[in-house]
Coordinates of C-alpha atoms in Angstrom, one line a residue:
M22 CA 64.2 46.4 130.2
A23 CA 66.5 49.4 130.7
G24 CA 68.5 49.3 133.8
S25 CA 68.3 51.8 136.6
S26 CA 71.2 53.4 138.5
N27 CA 71.6 50.3 140.6
R28 CA 70.3 47.6 138.2
P29 CA 71.9 46.8 134.8
M30 CA 69.8 46.4 131.7
M31 CA 68.4 42.9 131.2
L32 CA 66.5 41.4 128.3
Y33 CA 63.3 39.6 128.9
H34 CA 62.9 36.5 126.8
E35 CA 60.4 33.7 126.7
T36 CA 61.1 30.3 125.1
H37 CA 58.4 28.1 123.4
Q38 CA 57.0 25.6 125.8
S39 CA 54.0 25.2 123.6
K40 CA 52.5 27.0 120.7
L41 CA 52.1 30.2 122.6
Q42 CA 54.2 32.3 120.2
V43 CA 51.7 35.2 120.3
L44 CA 52.0 35.4 124.1
H45 CA 55.8 35.3 123.9
C46 CA 55.8 38.0 121.2
I47 CA 53.6 40.3 123.2
N48 CA 55.7 40.0 126.3
A49 CA 58.8 40.5 124.3
V50 CA 57.4 43.8 122.9
L51 CA 56.5 44.9 126.5
Q52 CA 59.7 43.5 127.9
G53 CA 58.3 41.6 130.9
P54 CA 55.7 39.0 131.9
F55 CA 52.8 41.3 131.4
F56 CA 50.4 38.6 130.2
S57 CA 50.0 34.9 131.0
D58 CA 48.4 32.3 128.7
Q59 CA 45.3 32.5 130.9
D60 CA 45.1 36.2 130.3
L61 CA 45.1 35.8 126.6
T62 CA 42.6 32.9 126.8
D63 CA 40.2 35.2 128.7
L64 CA 40.8 38.0 126.2
A65 CA 40.2 35.7 123.2
S66 CA 37.0 34.5 124.8
S67 CA 35.8 38.0 125.3
L68 CA 36.6 39.0 121.7
S69 CA 34.8 35.9 120.4
K70 CA 31.6 37.0 122.3
I71 CA 31.8 40.4 120.7
D72 CA 32.6 39.1 117.2
P73 CA 31.6 35.4 116.7
T74 CA 33.6 35.3 113.5
L75 CA 36.8 35.6 115.4
P76 CA 38.5 32.2 116.2
S77 CA 38.7 31.3 119.8
F78 CA 41.7 29.9 121.6
D79 CA 41.7 26.1 121.6
D80 CA 44.8 24.5 123.1
D81 CA 43.9 21.1 121.9
I82 CA 44.1 22.2 118.3
D83 CA 47.3 24.3 117.9
G84 CA 47.5 26.6 121.0
S85 CA 47.8 29.7 118.8
F86 CA 46.2 33.1 119.4
S87 CA 45.1 35.3 116.5
L88 CA 46.4 38.7 115.4
K89 CA 43.2 40.2 116.9
V90 CA 44.2 38.9 120.3
L91 CA 47.7 40.4 120.0
E92 CA 46.2 43.7 118.9
A93 CA 43.7 43.7 121.8
A94 CA 46.5 42.9 124.4
L95 CA 48.7 45.7 123.2
E96 CA 45.8 48.1 123.2
I97 CA 45.4 47.5 126.9
W98 CA 48.8 49.3 127.2
G99 CA 47.9 52.1 124.8
L100 CA 49.8 50.5 121.9
R101 CA 48.7 49.7 118.4
I102 CA 50.2 47.9 115.4
V103 CA 50.3 49.1 111.8
P104 CA 51.8 47.5 108.7
M105 CA 55.4 48.6 108.4
E106 CA 56.2 51.1 105.6
P107 CA 58.6 50.2 102.9
E108 CA 61.3 52.2 104.8
V109 CA 62.0 51.1 108.3
D110 CA 59.8 53.1 110.7
P111 CA 61.5 55.0 113.5
E112 CA 59.9 52.7 116.1
K113 CA 61.3 50.7 119.0
A114 CA 59.4 47.5 118.4
F115 CA 58.1 45.4 115.5
V116 CA 56.0 42.3 115.3
C117 CA 56.9 39.8 112.6
H118 CA 54.5 37.1 111.5
S119 CA 54.9 34.2 109.1
Q120 CA 52.4 31.3 109.1
D121 CA 52.6 30.0 112.7
R122 CA 55.7 31.9 113.7
W123 CA 55.7 35.2 115.7
V124 CA 58.9 37.1 116.4
C125 CA 59.5 40.4 118.0
L126 CA 62.3 42.8 116.9
R127 CA 63.1 45.3 119.6
I128 CA 65.6 48.1 120.2
L129 CA 67.0 48.3 123.7
D130 CA 69.8 50.6 124.8
E131 CA 70.4 51.5 121.2
E132 CA 70.9 47.8 120.2
W133 CA 68.5 45.7 118.0
Y134 CA 67.5 42.3 119.2
S135 CA 65.4 39.5 117.8
F136 CA 63.2 37.7 120.3
D137 CA 62.3 34.4 118.8
G138 CA 61.0 31.8 121.3
A139 CA 62.5 29.0 119.2
H140 CA 65.9 30.0 120.7
D141 CA 67.0 29.9 124.3
V142 CA 68.2 33.6 124.3
P143 CA 67.5 36.7 122.2
E144 CA 69.7 37.4 119.2
R145 CA 71.6 40.7 118.8
L146 CA 71.3 42.1 115.3
P147 CA 74.1 44.1 113.7
R148 CA 72.9 47.7 113.8
P149 CA 74.5 48.7 110.4
G150 CA 72.6 45.9 108.6
I151 CA 69.2 46.2 110.3
G152 CA 67.6 47.5 107.2
D153 CA 68.9 44.4 105.3
H154 CA 67.4 42.2 108.0
F155 CA 64.0 43.8 107.5
N156 CA 64.2 43.5 103.7
A157 CA 65.2 39.8 104.0
L158 CA 62.1 39.1 106.2
L159 CA 59.9 40.8 103.7
D160 CA 61.4 38.9 100.8
D161 CA 60.7 35.7 102.6
G162 CA 57.1 36.5 103.0
W163 CA 57.0 37.8 106.5
R164 CA 54.4 40.4 107.5
I165 CA 55.9 43.1 109.7
Y166 CA 53.9 45.4 111.9
A167 CA 55.3 48.5 113.6
V168 CA 54.3 49.0 117.2
R169 CA 53.1 52.6 117.8
G170 CA 52.8 54.3 121.2
D171 CA 54.8 54.7 124.4
L172 CA 56.2 51.3 125.6
P173 CA 56.1 50.7 129.3
S174 CA 59.3 51.6 131.2
E175 CA 58.6 49.3 134.1
C176 CA 57.3 45.7 134.3
P177 CA 54.9 44.1 136.8
D178 CA 56.2 42.1 139.7
S179 CA 55.1 38.9 138.3
S180 CA 56.5 35.9 136.4
N181 CA 55.4 33.0 134.3
K182 CA 56.9 29.6 133.5
Y183 CA 58.1 30.7 130.1
G184 CA 60.2 33.8 130.7
K185 CA 63.7 34.7 132.0
W186 CA 65.9 37.7 132.2
V187 CA 69.1 37.6 130.1
P188 CA 72.1 39.9 130.3
P189 CA 72.8 41.5 126.9
E190 CA 76.2 39.9 126.7
Y191 CA 74.6 36.5 126.7
A192 CA 72.5 37.2 123.6
R193 CA 73.3 35.3 120.4
G194 CA 75.6 37.4 118.2
A195 CA 76.6 39.6 121.1
M196 CA 80.1 39.9 119.7
K197 CA 80.4 42.6 117.1
S198 CA 80.7 41.6 113.5
P199 CA 83.9 42.5 111.5
E200 CA 81.9 45.2 109.6
E201 CA 80.8 46.8 112.9
V202 CA 84.3 46.7 114.2
F203 CA 85.6 48.3 111.0
M204 CA 82.9 51.0 111.0
Q205 CA 83.5 51.7 114.7
K206 CA 87.3 52.0 114.0
E207 CA 86.5 54.4 111.1
D208 CA 84.3 56.5 113.4
E209 CA 87.0 56.6 116.0
D210 CA 89.6 57.6 113.5
W211 CA 87.4 60.3 112.0
K212 CA 86.6 61.7 115.4
A213 CA 90.3 61.7 116.3
A214 CA 91.2 63.5 113.1
I215 CA 88.5 66.1 113.7
T216 CA 89.7 66.6 117.3
A217 CA 93.4 67.0 116.2
S218 CA 92.4 69.4 113.4
L219 CA 90.4 71.5 115.8
A220 CA 93.2 71.5 118.3
E221 CA 95.7 72.6 115.6
Q222 CA 93.4 75.4 114.5
K223 CA 93.0 76.6 118.0
S224 CA 96.8 76.5 118.6
I225 CA 97.3 78.6 115.4
M226 CA 94.6 81.1 116.4
N227 CA 96.1 81.4 119.9
A228 CA 99.6 82.0 118.3
E229 CA 98.2 84.6 115.9
E230 CA 96.3 86.3 118.7
E231 CA 99.5 86.5 120.8
D232 CA 101.4 87.9 117.9
L233 CA 98.7 90.5 117.3
K234 CA 98.8 91.5 121.0
A235 CA 102.6 91.8 120.9
A236 CA 102.4 94.0 117.8
I237 CA 99.8 96.2 119.3
D238 CA 101.8 96.6 122.6
A239 CA 104.9 97.5 120.6
S240 CA 103.1 100.1 118.6
L241 CA 101.7 101.6 121.8
R242 CA 105.1 101.8 123.3
D243 CA 106.6 103.4 120.2
W244 CA 103.8 106.0 120.1
E245 CA 104.2 106.8 123.8
H246 CA 107.9 107.2 123.4
G247 CA 107.5 109.6 120.5
V248 CA 105.1 111.8 122.4
V249 CA 107.2 112.0 125.6
G250 CA 110.6 112.3 123.9
E251 CA 109.7 115.1 121.4
P252 CA 111.5 118.4 122.5
A253 CA 109.3 121.2 123.7
E254 CA 109.1 124.4 121.6
A255 CA 111.1 127.4 123.0
E256 CA 108.9 130.0 124.6
E257 CA 109.0 133.4 123.0
T258 CA 110.7 136.1 125.2
S259 CA 108.8 139.3 125.6
I260 CA 110.3 142.6 126.6
E261 CA 108.3 144.9 128.8
P262 CA 107.7 148.5 127.6
A263 CA 109.7 150.0 130.4
E264 CA 112.7 147.8 129.6
R265 CA 112.5 148.9 125.9
G266 CA 112.5 152.6 126.9
T267 CA 115.6 152.1 129.1
E268 CA 117.5 150.5 126.2
S269 CA 116.7 153.4 123.9
E270 CA 118.0 155.9 126.4
K271 CA 121.2 154.0 126.8
A272 CA 121.6 154.0 123.0
R273 CA 121.2 157.8 122.7
G274 CA 123.5 158.4 125.6
G275 CA 126.2 156.4 124.0
D276 CA 125.9 158.4 120.8
D277 CA 126.1 161.7 122.6
G278 CA 129.2 160.7 124.4
L279 CA 131.0 159.7 121.3
G280 CA 130.2 162.9 119.5
G281 CA 131.5 165.1 122.4
S282 CA 134.8 163.3 122.5
E283 CA 135.5 164.2 118.9
G284 CA 134.8 167.9 119.5

């Protein structure tokens, strides 16, 4: 289940102590000890009373529950299963069935895991090849059901003798495959290249912006200097009428004096 702020994420896994693979698969889907073998026995008994054609649980025969019991158990939590479409459904959990084997495929914290009770711990599946994993199961005759609905985010405070909590790093295949490492390196290089390109473009834009501001400032200074430094036009001098009359009299007086001297 996903970890909280003070609890890291752990994987809930049940190993086969008997032929209770349906029980283990249900609890793997729900990620916790939600059901016990007795719970499923009671549920199977109730279903057989409703529909006598349904097989009842008989531990002396093979200890297996039917698909109807699995469906009924998940319906209690508001979940249903439907056959998976040819393309991988955008679901968080899948139930895989082949003869007497039941396996849960579950995505937790953006990583895919296979919960197979035949193994002591879950198996981490390489995310880039998850589609190939589904196709391989289908090619081998497995039936795959997508789990629809809101999966529980908390598990009950209970336990059973089959289950345990496993840190993700203890899962089989927890180390990344060479393909994943290569793809991660490519993603990191691509992100670094984009970041560098954006930084370079931003630097160029900042430089161009500074040059534009400098050019505008220079143009403003030149314009202001041209307006202030331009010489003012000379004011036109006007002569008052009285002053013009005085000048005329002086001119006539001068002429008279000159003529008298000659006589």
